[in-house]
Coordinates of C-alpha atoms in Angstrom, one line a residue:
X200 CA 66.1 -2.6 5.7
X201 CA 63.5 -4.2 7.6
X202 CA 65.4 -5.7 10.2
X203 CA 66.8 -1.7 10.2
X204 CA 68.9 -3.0 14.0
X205 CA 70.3 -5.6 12.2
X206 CA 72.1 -4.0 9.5
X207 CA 75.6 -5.5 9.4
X208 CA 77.1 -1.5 8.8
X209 CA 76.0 -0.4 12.0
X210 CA 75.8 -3.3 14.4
X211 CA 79.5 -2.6 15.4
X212 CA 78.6 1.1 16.6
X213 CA 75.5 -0.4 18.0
X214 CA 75.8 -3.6 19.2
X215 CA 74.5 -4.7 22.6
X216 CA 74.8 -7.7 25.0
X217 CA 71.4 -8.5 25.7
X218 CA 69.3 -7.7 22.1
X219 CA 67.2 -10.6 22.7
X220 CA 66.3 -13.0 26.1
X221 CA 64.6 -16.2 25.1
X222 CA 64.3 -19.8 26.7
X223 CA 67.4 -19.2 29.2
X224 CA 69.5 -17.7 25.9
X225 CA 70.4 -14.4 25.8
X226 CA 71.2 -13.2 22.1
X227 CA 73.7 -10.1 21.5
X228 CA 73.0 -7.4 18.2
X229 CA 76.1 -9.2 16.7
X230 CA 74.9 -13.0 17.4
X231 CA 71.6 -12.0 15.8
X232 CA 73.3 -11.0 13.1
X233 CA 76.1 -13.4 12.5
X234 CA 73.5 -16.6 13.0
X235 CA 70.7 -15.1 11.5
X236 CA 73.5 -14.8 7.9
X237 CA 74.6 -18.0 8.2
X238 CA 71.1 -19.6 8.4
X239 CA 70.3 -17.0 5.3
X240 CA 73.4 -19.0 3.6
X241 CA 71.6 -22.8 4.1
X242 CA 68.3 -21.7 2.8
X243 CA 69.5 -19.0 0.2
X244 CA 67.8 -20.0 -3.1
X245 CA 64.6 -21.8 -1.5
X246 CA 61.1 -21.0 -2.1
X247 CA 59.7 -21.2 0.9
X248 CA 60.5 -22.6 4.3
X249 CA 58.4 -23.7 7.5
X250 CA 59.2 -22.8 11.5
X251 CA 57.9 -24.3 13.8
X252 CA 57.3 -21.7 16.0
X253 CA 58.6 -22.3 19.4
X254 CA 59.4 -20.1 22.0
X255 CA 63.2 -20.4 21.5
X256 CA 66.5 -18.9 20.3
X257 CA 66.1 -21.5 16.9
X258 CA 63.0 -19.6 16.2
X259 CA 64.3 -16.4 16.6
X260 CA 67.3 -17.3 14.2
X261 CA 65.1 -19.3 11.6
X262 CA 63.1 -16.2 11.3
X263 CA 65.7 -13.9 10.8
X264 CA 67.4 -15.8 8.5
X265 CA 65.2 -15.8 6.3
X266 CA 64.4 -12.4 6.0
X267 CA 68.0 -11.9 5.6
X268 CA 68.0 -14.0 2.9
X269 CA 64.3 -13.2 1.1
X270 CA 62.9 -16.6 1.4
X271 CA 59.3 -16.7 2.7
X272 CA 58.4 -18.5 5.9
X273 CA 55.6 -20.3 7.3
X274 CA 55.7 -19.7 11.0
X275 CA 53.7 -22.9 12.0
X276 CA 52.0 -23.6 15.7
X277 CA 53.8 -25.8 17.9
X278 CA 50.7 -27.1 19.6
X279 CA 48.8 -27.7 15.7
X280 CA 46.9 -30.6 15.3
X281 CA 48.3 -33.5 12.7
X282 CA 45.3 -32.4 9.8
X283 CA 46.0 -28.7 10.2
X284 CA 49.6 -29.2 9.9
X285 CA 49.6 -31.1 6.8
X286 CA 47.2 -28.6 4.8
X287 CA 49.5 -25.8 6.1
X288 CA 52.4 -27.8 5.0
X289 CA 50.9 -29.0 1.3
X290 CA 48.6 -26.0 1.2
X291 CA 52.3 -23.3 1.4
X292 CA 54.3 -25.5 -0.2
X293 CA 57.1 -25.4 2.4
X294 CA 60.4 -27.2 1.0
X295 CA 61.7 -27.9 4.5
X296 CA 61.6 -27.5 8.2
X297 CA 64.0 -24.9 9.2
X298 CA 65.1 -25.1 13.5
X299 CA 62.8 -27.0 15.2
X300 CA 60.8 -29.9 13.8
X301 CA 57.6 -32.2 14.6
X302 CA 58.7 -36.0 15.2
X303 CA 56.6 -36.2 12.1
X304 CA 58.3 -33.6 9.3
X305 CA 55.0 -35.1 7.0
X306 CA 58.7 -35.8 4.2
X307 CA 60.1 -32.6 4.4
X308 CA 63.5 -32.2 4.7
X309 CA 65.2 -30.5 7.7
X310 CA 67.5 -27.6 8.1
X311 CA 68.8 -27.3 12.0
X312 CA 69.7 -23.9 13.1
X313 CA 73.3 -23.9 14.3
X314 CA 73.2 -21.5 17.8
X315 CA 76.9 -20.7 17.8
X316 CA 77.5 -20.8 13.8
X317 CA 78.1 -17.3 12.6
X318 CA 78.8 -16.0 8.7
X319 CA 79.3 -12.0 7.9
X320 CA 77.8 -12.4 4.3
X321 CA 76.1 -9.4 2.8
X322 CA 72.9 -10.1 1.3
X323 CA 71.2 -7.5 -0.7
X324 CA 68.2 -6.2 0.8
X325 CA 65.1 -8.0 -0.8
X326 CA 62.4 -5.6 -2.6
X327 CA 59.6 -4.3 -0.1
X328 CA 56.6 -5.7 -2.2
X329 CA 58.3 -9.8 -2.0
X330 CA 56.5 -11.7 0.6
X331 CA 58.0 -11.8 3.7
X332 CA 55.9 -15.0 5.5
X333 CA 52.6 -17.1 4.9
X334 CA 50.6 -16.9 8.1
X335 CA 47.6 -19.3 8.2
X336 CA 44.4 -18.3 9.7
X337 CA 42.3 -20.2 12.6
X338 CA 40.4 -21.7 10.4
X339 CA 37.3 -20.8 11.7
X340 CA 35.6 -20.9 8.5
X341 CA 36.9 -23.9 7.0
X342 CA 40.1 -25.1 6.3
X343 CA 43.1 -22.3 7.4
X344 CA 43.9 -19.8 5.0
X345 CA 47.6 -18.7 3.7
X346 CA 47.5 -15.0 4.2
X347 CA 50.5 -13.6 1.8
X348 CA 52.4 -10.6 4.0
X349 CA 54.9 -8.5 2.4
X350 CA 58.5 -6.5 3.7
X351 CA 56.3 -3.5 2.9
X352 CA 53.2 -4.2 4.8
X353 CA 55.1 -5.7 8.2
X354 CA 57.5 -2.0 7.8
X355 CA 54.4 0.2 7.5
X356 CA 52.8 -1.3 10.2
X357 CA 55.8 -1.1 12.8
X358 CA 57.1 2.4 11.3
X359 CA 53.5 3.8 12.2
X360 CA 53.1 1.9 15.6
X361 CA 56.1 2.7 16.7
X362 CA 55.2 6.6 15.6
X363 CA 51.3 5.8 17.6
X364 CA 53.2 4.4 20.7
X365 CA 56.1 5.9 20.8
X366 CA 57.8 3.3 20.8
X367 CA 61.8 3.9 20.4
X368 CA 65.1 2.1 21.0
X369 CA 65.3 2.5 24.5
X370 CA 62.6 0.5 25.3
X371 CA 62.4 -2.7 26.5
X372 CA 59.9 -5.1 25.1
X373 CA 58.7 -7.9 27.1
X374 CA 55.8 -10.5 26.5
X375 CA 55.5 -14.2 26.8
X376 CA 53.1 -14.5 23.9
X377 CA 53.6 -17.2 20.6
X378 CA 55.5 -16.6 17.8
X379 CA 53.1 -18.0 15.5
X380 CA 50.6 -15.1 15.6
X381 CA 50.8 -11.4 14.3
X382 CA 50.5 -10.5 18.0
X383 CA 53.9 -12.1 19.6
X384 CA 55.8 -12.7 16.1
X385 CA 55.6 -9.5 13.8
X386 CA 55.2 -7.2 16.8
X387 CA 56.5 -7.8 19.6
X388 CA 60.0 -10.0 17.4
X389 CA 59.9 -8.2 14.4
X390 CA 59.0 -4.9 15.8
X391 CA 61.8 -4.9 18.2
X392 CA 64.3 -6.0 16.2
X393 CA 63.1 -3.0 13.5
X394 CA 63.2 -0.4 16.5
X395 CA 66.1 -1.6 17.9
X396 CA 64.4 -2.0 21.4
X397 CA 65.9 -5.2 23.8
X398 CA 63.2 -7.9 23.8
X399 CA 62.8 -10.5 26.4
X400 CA 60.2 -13.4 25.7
X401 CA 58.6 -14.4 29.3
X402 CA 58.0 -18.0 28.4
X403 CA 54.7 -18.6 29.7
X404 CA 52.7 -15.0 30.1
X405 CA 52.5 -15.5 33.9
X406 CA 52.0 -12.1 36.1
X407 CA 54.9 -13.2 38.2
X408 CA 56.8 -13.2 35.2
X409 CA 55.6 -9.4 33.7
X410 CA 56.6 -8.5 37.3
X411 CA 59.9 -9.7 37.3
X412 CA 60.6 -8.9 33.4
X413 CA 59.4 -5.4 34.9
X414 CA 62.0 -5.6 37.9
X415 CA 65.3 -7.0 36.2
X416 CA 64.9 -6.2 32.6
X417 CA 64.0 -2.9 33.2
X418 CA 60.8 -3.7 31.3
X419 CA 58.9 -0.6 30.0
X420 CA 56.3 -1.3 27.0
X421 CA 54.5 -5.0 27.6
X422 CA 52.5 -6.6 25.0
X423 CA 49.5 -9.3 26.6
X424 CA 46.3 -10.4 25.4
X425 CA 43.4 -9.8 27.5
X426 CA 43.6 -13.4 29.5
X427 CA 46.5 -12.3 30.9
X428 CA 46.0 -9.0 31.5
X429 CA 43.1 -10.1 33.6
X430 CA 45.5 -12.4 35.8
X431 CA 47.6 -9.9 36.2
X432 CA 44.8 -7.6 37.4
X433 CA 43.7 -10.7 39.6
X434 CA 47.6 -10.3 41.3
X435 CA 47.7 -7.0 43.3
X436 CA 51.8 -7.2 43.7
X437 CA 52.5 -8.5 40.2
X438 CA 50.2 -5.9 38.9
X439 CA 51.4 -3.0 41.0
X440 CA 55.0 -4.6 40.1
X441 CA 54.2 -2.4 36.5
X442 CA 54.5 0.6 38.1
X443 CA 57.7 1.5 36.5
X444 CA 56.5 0.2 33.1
X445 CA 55.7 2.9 30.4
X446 CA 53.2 1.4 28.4
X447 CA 51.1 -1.8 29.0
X448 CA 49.2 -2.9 25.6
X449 CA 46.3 -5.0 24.9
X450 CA 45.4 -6.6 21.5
X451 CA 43.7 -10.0 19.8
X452 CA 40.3 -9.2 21.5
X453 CA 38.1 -7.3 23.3
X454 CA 39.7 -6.1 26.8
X455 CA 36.9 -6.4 29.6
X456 CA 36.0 -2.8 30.6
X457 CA 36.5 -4.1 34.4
X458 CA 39.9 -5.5 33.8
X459 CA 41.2 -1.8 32.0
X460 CA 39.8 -0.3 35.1
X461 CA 41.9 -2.7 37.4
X462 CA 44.8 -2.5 35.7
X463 CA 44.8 1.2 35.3
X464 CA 44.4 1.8 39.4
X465 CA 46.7 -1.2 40.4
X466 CA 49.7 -0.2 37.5
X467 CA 49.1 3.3 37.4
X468 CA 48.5 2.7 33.6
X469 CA 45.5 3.0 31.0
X470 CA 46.7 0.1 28.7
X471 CA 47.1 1.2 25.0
X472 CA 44.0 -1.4 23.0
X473 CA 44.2 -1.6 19.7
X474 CA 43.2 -3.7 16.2
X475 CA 43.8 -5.4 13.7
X476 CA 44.1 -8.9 11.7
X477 CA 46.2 -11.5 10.1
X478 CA 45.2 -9.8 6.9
X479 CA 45.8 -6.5 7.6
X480 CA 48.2 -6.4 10.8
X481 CA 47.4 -3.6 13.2
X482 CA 45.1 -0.8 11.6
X483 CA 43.7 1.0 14.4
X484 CA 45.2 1.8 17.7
X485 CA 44.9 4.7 20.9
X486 CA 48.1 6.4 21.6
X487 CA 50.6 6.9 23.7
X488 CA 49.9 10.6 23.8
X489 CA 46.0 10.7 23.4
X490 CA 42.9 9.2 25.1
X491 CA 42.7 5.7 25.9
X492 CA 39.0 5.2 26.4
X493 CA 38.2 1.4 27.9
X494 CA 36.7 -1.0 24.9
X495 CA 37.6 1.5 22.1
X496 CA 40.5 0.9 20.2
X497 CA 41.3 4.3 18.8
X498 CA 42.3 6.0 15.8
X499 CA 43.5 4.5 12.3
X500 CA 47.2 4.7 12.5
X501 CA 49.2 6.7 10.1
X502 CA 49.1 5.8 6.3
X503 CA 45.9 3.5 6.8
X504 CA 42.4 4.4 6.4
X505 CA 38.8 3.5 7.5
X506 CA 35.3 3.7 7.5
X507 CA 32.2 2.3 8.4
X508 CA 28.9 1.1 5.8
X509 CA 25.9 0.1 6.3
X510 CA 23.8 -2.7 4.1
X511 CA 23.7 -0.6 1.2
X512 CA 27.4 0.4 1.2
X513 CA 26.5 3.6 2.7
X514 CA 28.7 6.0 5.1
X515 CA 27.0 5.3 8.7
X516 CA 27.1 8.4 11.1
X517 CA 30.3 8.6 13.3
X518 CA 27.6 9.3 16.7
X519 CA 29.4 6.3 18.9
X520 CA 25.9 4.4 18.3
X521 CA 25.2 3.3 14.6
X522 CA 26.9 0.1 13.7
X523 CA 28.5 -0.2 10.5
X524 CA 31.2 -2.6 8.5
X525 CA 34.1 -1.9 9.0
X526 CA 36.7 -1.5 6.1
X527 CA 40.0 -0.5 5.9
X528 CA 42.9 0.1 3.6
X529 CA 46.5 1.1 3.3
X530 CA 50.0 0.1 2.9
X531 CA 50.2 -2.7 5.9
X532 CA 47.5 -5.5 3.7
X533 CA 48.1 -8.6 3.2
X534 CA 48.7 -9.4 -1.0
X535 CA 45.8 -12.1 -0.9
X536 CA 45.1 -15.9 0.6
X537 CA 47.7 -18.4 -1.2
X538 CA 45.9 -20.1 -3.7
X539 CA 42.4 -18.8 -3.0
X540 CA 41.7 -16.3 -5.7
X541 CA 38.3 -16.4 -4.9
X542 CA 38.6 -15.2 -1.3
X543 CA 40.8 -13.1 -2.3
X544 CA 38.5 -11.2 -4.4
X545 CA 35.9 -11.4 -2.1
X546 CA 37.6 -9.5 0.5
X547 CA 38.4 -6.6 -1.4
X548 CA 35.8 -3.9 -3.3
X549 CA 37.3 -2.0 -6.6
X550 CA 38.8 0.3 -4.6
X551 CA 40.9 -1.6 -2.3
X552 CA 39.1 -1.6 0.9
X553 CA 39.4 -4.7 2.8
X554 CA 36.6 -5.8 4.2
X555 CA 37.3 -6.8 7.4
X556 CA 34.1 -8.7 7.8
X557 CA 33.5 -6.9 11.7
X558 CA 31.4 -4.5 12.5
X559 CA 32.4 -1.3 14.7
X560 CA 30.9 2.0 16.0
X561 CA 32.8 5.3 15.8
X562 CA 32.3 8.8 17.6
X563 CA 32.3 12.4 16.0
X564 CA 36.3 12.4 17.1
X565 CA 36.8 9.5 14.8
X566 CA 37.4 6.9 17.5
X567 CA 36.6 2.8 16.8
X568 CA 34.9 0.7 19.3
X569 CA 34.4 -3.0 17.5
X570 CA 31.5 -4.7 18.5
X571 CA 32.0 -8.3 16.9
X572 CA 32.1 -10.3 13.7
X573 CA 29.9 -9.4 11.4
X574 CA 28.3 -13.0 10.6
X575 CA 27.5 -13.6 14.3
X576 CA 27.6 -10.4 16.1
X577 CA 25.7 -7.8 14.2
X578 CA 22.0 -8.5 15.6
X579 CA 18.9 -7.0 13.8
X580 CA 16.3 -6.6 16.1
X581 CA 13.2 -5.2 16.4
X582 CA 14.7 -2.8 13.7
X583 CA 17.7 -2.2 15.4
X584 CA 21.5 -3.2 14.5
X585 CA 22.9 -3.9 17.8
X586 CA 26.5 -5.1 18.6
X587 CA 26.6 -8.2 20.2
X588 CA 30.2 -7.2 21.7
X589 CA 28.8 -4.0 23.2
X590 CA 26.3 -6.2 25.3
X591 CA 28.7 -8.2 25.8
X592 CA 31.1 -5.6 27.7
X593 CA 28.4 -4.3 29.4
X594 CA 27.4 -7.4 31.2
X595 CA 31.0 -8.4 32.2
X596 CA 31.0 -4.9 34.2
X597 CA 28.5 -6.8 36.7
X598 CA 30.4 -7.3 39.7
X599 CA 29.1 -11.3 39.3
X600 CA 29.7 -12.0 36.0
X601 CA 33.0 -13.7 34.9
X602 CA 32.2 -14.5 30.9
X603 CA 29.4 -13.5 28.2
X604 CA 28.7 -14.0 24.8
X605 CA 25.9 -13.0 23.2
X606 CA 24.3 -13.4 19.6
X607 CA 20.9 -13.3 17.8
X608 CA 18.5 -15.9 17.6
X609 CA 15.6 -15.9 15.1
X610 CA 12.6 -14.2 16.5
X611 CA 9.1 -14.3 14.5
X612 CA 8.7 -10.9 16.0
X613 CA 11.6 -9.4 16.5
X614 CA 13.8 -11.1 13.6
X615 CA 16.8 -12.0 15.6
X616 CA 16.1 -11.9 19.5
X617 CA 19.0 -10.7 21.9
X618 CA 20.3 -13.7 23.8
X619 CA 23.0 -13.8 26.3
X620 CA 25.2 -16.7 27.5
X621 CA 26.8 -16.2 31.0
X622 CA 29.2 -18.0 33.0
X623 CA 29.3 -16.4 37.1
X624 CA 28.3 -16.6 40.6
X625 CA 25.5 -19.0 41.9
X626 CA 23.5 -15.4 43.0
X627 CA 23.1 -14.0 39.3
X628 CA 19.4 -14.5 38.0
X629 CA 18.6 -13.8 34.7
X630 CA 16.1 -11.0 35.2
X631 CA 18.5 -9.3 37.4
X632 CA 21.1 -9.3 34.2
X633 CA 18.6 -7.8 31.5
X634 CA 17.8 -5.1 34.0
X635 CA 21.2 -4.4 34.9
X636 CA 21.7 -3.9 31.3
X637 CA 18.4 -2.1 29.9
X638 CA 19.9 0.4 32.5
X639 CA 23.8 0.2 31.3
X640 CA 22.6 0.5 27.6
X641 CA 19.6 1.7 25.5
X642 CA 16.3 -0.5 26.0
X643 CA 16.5 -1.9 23.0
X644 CA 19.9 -3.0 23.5
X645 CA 18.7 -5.1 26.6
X646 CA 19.2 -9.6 26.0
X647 CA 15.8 -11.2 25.6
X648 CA 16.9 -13.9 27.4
X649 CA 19.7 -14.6 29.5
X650 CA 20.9 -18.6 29.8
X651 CA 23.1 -19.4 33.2
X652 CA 26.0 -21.9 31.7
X653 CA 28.8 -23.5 33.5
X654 CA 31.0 -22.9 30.8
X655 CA 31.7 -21.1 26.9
X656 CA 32.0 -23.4 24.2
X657 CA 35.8 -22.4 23.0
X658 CA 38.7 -23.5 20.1
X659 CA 41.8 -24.4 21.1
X660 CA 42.7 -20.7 20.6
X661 CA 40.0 -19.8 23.2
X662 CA 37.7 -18.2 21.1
X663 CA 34.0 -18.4 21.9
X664 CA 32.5 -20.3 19.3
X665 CA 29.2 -18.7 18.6
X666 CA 28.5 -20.8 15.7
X667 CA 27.5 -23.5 18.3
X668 CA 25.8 -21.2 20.9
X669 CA 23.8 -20.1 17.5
X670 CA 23.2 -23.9 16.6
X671 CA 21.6 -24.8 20.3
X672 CA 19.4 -22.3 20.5

């Protein structure tokens, strides 16, 4: 079952008060389970339904129920703009809203979530390869994406995290990240409710909140993307407020070498980083029980594999140094994009590696450090393929520097020259940064140039958009 808490034979034996704290509402085993069936009874039969993800008991239930039931969902961003909600919406072809809706439902039909309804009808447990939710990309490439997940890929992923982690029903889960991303929904909901840990859903990810999730929840593994691990590093009692904690984990991008270094003296913990994608959930991760090296992201996890190519399609060396693409494959891919066959071809090889389209660097004990996107951060330079992501880390160690992003601008000599963008104190100088590096790094590895900026140019989900950097230069 993938919901394996939730199994209606065993929730009696091991039902507990406080299985899930959200928005002021605190959910027993037994209400998820008796809400959760009777939402599976109102949608029963539909092809596919859309939540709008909010952080909220409704959500929760919509959710469940349809995994209960088998229907696919479309876990849609509260905060979405009007245009990207109606392609997700036409583009899925989502019968009805299910819980909470937009004042504009774009004609769709909608299905409330009853809190306090409850129904003890069995449903037969869907087959593993039926698709368990349409999660749209960012769109960063054009318009979003449908990427097809199935029971199977979502239950391989949490079966081998929670094996990588160690990650077990006496934990208690606690972030305050959204429910419309791989990183809030599938891992820290979904996995809980497959573990059969307590969740509680902070609201907003404040480090007063971790603190007191830490305090009276008895918090012990904490999921946060690297923003808010850096406030909480920023917050000397919220941070040392973790202490009790037993695993603090990073993911959805690069964690600043300087903020793992705070967080591990102030908490008394070297956060878990790991990787992974819409398209292939989590596929690389350090453990609970091995090294957890700052800005690598460790080992494949079990029942996935990957490697590295170069331009040719070539095996790079594993020497921490030579960057390669990275490709991976196992039981926890996506089936393909809805209605893209195209893309979907082009994103696997014969074999069924999927090519993640970023670029990474691994050692001789086969661990990963990603070093960016392959289309704007793999630089070729004076001969050299450099990581922009590795310059990038190395610059925000600098005591003055609060963010970077570097790419590759053309070069007549060079082919792409090394330029950085950097946002810090009114005492950096851009000669003082390319030497600070050149003696971080290998020479070659050193920024050309370095631009002072007040700010990064970013999308609404904070990502650095280096497509523009790329166009100004």
């Amino acid at each position: 079952m993938l919901l394996a808490s939730l199994d209606p034979s065993k929730v009696a034996a091991t039902d507990i008060a406080d299985a899930v704290t959200i928005d002021g509402a605190v959910l027993s085993r037994s209400d998820l389970v008796g809400a959760a069936t009777s939402v599976a009874e109102r949608v029963g039969g539909a092809d596919r339904v859309a939540v709008l993800a909010t952080p909220s008991p409704s959500t929760v239930l919509a959710i469940t129920g349809c995994l209960n039931a088998g229907v696919p969902f479309v876990p849609v961003p509260s905060d979405v703009g009007a245009a990207e909600r109606r392609h997700m919406l036409s583009d899925s072809g989502a019968q009805a809203w299910l819980g909470p809706a937009p004042e504009e439902t774009e004609g769709l039909a909608h299905i409330p979530v009853r809190l306090h309804a409850r129904s003890w009808h069995r449903y037969p447990e869907p087959s593993p390869e039926s698709t368990a939710m349409i999660i749209y990309t960012s769109g960063t490439t054009g318009a979003p994406k449908g990427v097809v997940v199935s029971r199977r890929a979502i239950a391989a992923d949490l079966d081998a995290l929670a094996q990588a982690w160690e990650w077990t029903p006496d934990d208690v889960l606690v972030h305050g990240l959204p429910l419309f991303h791989i990183h809030g929904l599938v891992l820290g909901l979904l996995g809980s409710l497959r573990v059969g840990n307590r969740f509680v859903h902070t609201g907003k990810p404040t480090p007063a909140g971790y603190a007191q999730a830490c305090s009276d929840a008895g918090g012990s593994l904490f999921f946060a993307v690297p923003t808010v691990w850096s406030r909480v590093a920023a917050d000397e009692a919220a941070a040392q407020a973790l202490r009790p904690a037993r695993l603090l984990v990073s993911g959805s991008a690069a964690l600043p070498v300087p903020v793992f270094d705070r967080l591990a003296n102030l908490t008394g913990h070297r956060p878990i980083e790991r990787y992974g994608a819409s398209e292939s959930l989590i596929t690389i991760s350090t453990r609970a029980d091995g090294e957890r090296r700052p800005g690598w992201v460790g080992l494949p996890i079990a029942g996935v594999q990957a490697r590295l190519l170069d331009d040719n399609g070539d095996p790079v060396p594993h020497d921490g140094e030579t960057v390669g693409k990275l490709q991976v494959r196992g039981a926890t891919l996506f089936d393909g994009y809805l209605n893209r066959p195209e893309a979907t071809a082009e994103a696997f090889d014969g074999d069924g590696w999927y090519r993640t389209g970023d670029v990474a660097v691994a050692d001789g004990q086969g661990m990963y450090r990603i070093v960016g996107r392959e289309s704007v951060d793999l630089i070729k330079s004076g001969g050299y393929r450099v990581g922009a992501g590795e310059i990038e880390t190395a610059l925000l160690g600098h005591p003055g520097v609060q963010e970077a992003a570097v790419v590759g601008l053309p070069d007549e000599d060079l082919g792409q020259r090394i330029v950085a963008f950097v946002v810090g104190s009114s005492d950096l100088n851009s000669d003082g940064l390319i030497n600070y590096v050149a003696q971080e790094l290998s020479i070659h590895k050193r920024p050309r140039e370095v631009r002072l900026v007040d700010a990064l140019p970013r999308n609404a989900m904070g990502k650095v958009l280096k497509k523009q950097l790329l166009s100004e230069g």
